[in-house]
mmCIF file of C-alpha atoms in Angstrom:
data_model
loop_
_atom_site.group_PDB
_atom_site.id
_atom_site.type_symbol
_atom_site.label_atom_id
_atom_site.label_comp_id
_atom_site.label_asym_id
_atom_site.label_seq_id
_atom_site.Cartn_x
_atom_site.Cartn_y
_atom_site.Cartn_z
ATOM 1 C CA LYS U 28 109.350 10.863 -40.697
ATOM 2 C CA ARG U 29 106.942 12.127 -38.322
ATOM 3 C CA LEU U 30 104.119 10.011 -36.932
ATOM 4 C CA LEU U 31 100.717 11.464 -37.440
ATOM 5 C CA ASN U 32 98.813 11.302 -33.723
ATOM 6 C CA ASN U 33 95.259 9.705 -33.831
ATOM 7 C CA SER U 34 93.315 13.299 -34.318
ATOM 8 C CA GLU U 35 95.437 14.247 -37.427
ATOM 9 C CA LEU U 36 94.695 10.930 -39.273
ATOM 10 C CA ILE U 37 91.143 11.252 -38.358
ATOM 11 C CA ASN U 38 91.083 14.732 -39.958
ATOM 12 C CA ASN U 39 93.145 13.918 -43.084
ATOM 13 C CA SER U 40 90.579 10.818 -43.632
ATOM 14 C CA LYS U 41 87.690 13.771 -43.031
ATOM 15 C CA LYS U 42 89.516 16.038 -45.639
ATOM 16 C CA ARG U 43 90.153 13.445 -48.247
ATOM 17 C CA ILE U 44 86.114 11.997 -47.599
ATOM 18 C CA GLU U 45 85.229 15.495 -47.953
ATOM 19 C CA SER U 46 87.124 15.999 -51.202
ATOM 20 C CA ILE U 47 86.063 13.117 -53.182
ATOM 21 C CA ILE U 48 82.335 13.849 -52.068
ATOM 22 C CA ASN U 49 82.879 17.537 -53.441
ATOM 23 C CA ILE U 50 83.978 15.590 -56.666
ATOM 24 C CA TYR U 51 81.230 13.320 -57.055
ATOM 25 C CA ASP U 52 78.838 16.611 -56.227
ATOM 26 C CA LEU U 53 80.785 18.566 -59.287
ATOM 27 C CA LEU U 54 80.360 15.291 -61.706
ATOM 28 C CA ASP U 55 76.611 15.057 -60.784
ATOM 29 C CA VAL U 56 77.513 11.347 -59.905
ATOM 30 C CA LYS U 57 74.855 10.478 -57.769
ATOM 31 C CA GLN U 58 71.818 11.455 -60.631
ATOM 32 C CA LYS U 59 73.895 9.222 -62.990
ATOM 33 C CA VAL U 60 73.973 6.341 -60.688
ATOM 34 C CA LYS U 61 70.274 6.853 -60.507
ATOM 35 C CA VAL U 62 69.970 6.837 -64.199
ATOM 36 C CA VAL U 63 71.570 3.913 -64.695
ATOM 37 C CA GLN U 64 69.960 1.960 -61.549
ATOM 38 C CA GLN U 65 66.760 2.739 -62.966
ATOM 39 C CA GLN U 66 67.792 1.695 -66.382
ATOM 40 C CA TYR U 67 68.823 -2.073 -64.626
ATOM 41 C CA PHE U 68 65.506 -2.083 -62.599
ATOM 42 C CA THR U 69 63.770 -1.796 -65.944
ATOM 43 C CA LYS U 70 65.804 -4.201 -67.721
ATOM 44 C CA ALA U 71 65.044 -6.815 -64.603
ATOM 45 C CA LEU U 72 61.219 -6.140 -64.805
ATOM 46 C CA ASN U 73 60.931 -6.651 -68.226
ATOM 47 C CA SER U 74 62.972 -10.101 -68.079
ATOM 48 C CA LEU U 75 60.902 -11.019 -65.049
ATOM 49 C CA ASN U 76 57.556 -10.525 -67.307
ATOM 50 C CA GLU U 77 59.011 -12.775 -69.981
ATOM 51 C CA LEU U 78 59.358 -15.914 -67.623
ATOM 52 C CA SER U 79 56.714 -18.412 -67.690
ATOM 53 C CA VAL U 80 56.007 -17.892 -63.508
ATOM 54 C CA SER U 81 52.680 -17.520 -61.694
ATOM 55 C CA GLU U 82 51.825 -13.829 -61.495
ATOM 56 C CA ILE U 83 51.876 -14.187 -57.654
ATOM 57 C CA LYS U 84 55.437 -15.427 -57.393
ATOM 58 C CA LYS U 85 56.248 -12.436 -59.861
ATOM 59 C CA GLU U 86 54.652 -9.985 -57.835
ATOM 60 C CA LYS U 87 56.433 -11.033 -54.511
ATOM 61 C CA LEU U 88 59.697 -10.468 -56.491
ATOM 62 C CA VAL U 89 58.411 -6.958 -57.784
ATOM 63 C CA LEU U 90 57.692 -6.003 -54.404
ATOM 64 C CA PHE U 91 61.009 -7.222 -53.311
ATOM 65 C CA ALA U 92 62.863 -5.215 -56.082
ATOM 66 C CA ASP U 93 60.938 -2.493 -55.474
ATOM 67 C CA ASN U 94 61.603 -1.798 -51.700
ATOM 68 C CA LEU U 95 65.490 -2.326 -52.856
ATOM 69 C CA MET U 96 64.967 0.465 -55.122
ATOM 70 C CA LYS U 97 63.476 2.815 -52.550
ATOM 71 C CA ARG U 98 65.863 2.125 -49.531
ATOM 72 C CA THR U 99 67.893 4.373 -48.446
ATOM 73 C CA TYR U 100 71.395 4.216 -47.165
#
Protein backbone atom coordinates (compact mmCIF):
# COMPACT_ATOMS: atom_id res chain seq x y z
CA LYS A 1 0.00 0.00 0.00
CA ARG A 2 1.14 3.47 -0.80
CA LEU A 3 0.71 6.33 1.65
CA LEU A 4 -0.72 9.52 0.23
CA ASN A 5 1.06 12.73 1.04
CA ASN A 6 -0.86 15.64 2.52
CA SER A 7 -1.38 17.46 -0.78
CA GLU A 8 -2.85 14.31 -2.37
CA LEU A 9 -5.22 13.88 0.56
CA ILE A 10 -6.30 17.50 0.31
CA ASN A 11 -6.80 17.26 -3.45
CA ASN A 12 -8.83 14.05 -3.11
CA SER A 13 -10.96 15.62 -0.40
CA LYS A 14 -11.55 18.71 -2.51
CA LYS A 15 -12.52 16.56 -5.49
CA ARG A 16 -14.97 14.55 -3.38
CA ILE A 17 -16.52 17.69 -1.96
CA GLU A 18 -16.83 19.24 -5.42
CA SER A 19 -18.45 16.04 -6.71
CA ILE A 20 -21.01 16.02 -3.91
CA ILE A 21 -21.77 19.71 -4.42
CA ASN A 22 -22.29 19.03 -8.14
CA ILE A 23 -24.71 16.21 -7.34
CA TYR A 24 -26.62 18.45 -4.91
CA ASP A 25 -26.78 21.16 -7.57
CA LEU A 26 -28.08 18.71 -10.19
CA LEU A 27 -30.77 17.53 -7.77
CA ASP A 28 -31.63 21.13 -6.83
CA VAL A 29 -31.21 20.30 -3.16
CA LYS A 30 -30.73 23.90 -2.05
CA GLN A 31 -34.11 25.00 -3.43
CA LYS A 32 -35.87 21.94 -2.03
CA VAL A 33 -34.39 22.60 1.40
CA LYS A 34 -35.54 26.23 1.25
CA VAL A 35 -39.09 25.09 0.54
CA VAL A 36 -39.12 22.69 3.50
CA GLN A 37 -37.46 25.31 5.69
CA GLN A 38 -40.19 27.81 4.84
CA GLN A 39 -42.88 25.21 5.58
CA TYR A 40 -41.43 24.58 9.05
CA PHE A 41 -41.07 28.31 9.64
CA THR A 42 -44.72 28.89 8.77
CA LYS A 43 -45.79 25.98 10.95
CA ALA A 44 -43.77 27.37 13.85
CA LEU A 45 -45.29 30.84 13.47
CA ASN A 46 -48.78 29.35 13.38
CA SER A 47 -48.07 27.41 16.57
CA LEU A 48 -46.66 30.53 18.19
CA ASN A 49 -49.81 32.48 17.35
CA GLU A 50 -51.92 29.85 19.11
CA LEU A 51 -50.07 30.34 22.42
CA SER A 52 -51.69 32.45 25.09
CA VAL A 53 -48.62 34.61 25.63
CA SER A 54 -48.37 38.37 25.41
CA GLU A 55 -47.87 39.76 21.92
CA ILE A 56 -44.67 41.49 23.04
CA LYS A 57 -43.08 38.16 23.97
CA LYS A 58 -44.30 36.61 20.74
CA GLU A 59 -42.83 39.52 18.78
CA LYS A 60 -39.38 38.83 20.27
CA LEU A 61 -39.62 35.19 19.24
CA VAL A 62 -40.81 36.11 15.75
CA LEU A 63 -37.88 38.51 15.31
CA PHE A 64 -35.46 35.85 16.54
CA ALA A 65 -36.92 33.24 14.17
CA ASP A 66 -36.87 35.71 11.30
CA ASN A 67 -33.19 36.44 11.94
CA LEU A 68 -32.46 32.72 11.87
CA MET A 69 -34.22 32.39 8.54
CA LYS A 70 -32.24 35.27 7.03
CA ARG A 71 -28.81 34.24 8.24
CA THR A 72 -26.14 33.26 5.79
CA TYR A 73 -23.59 30.56 6.25
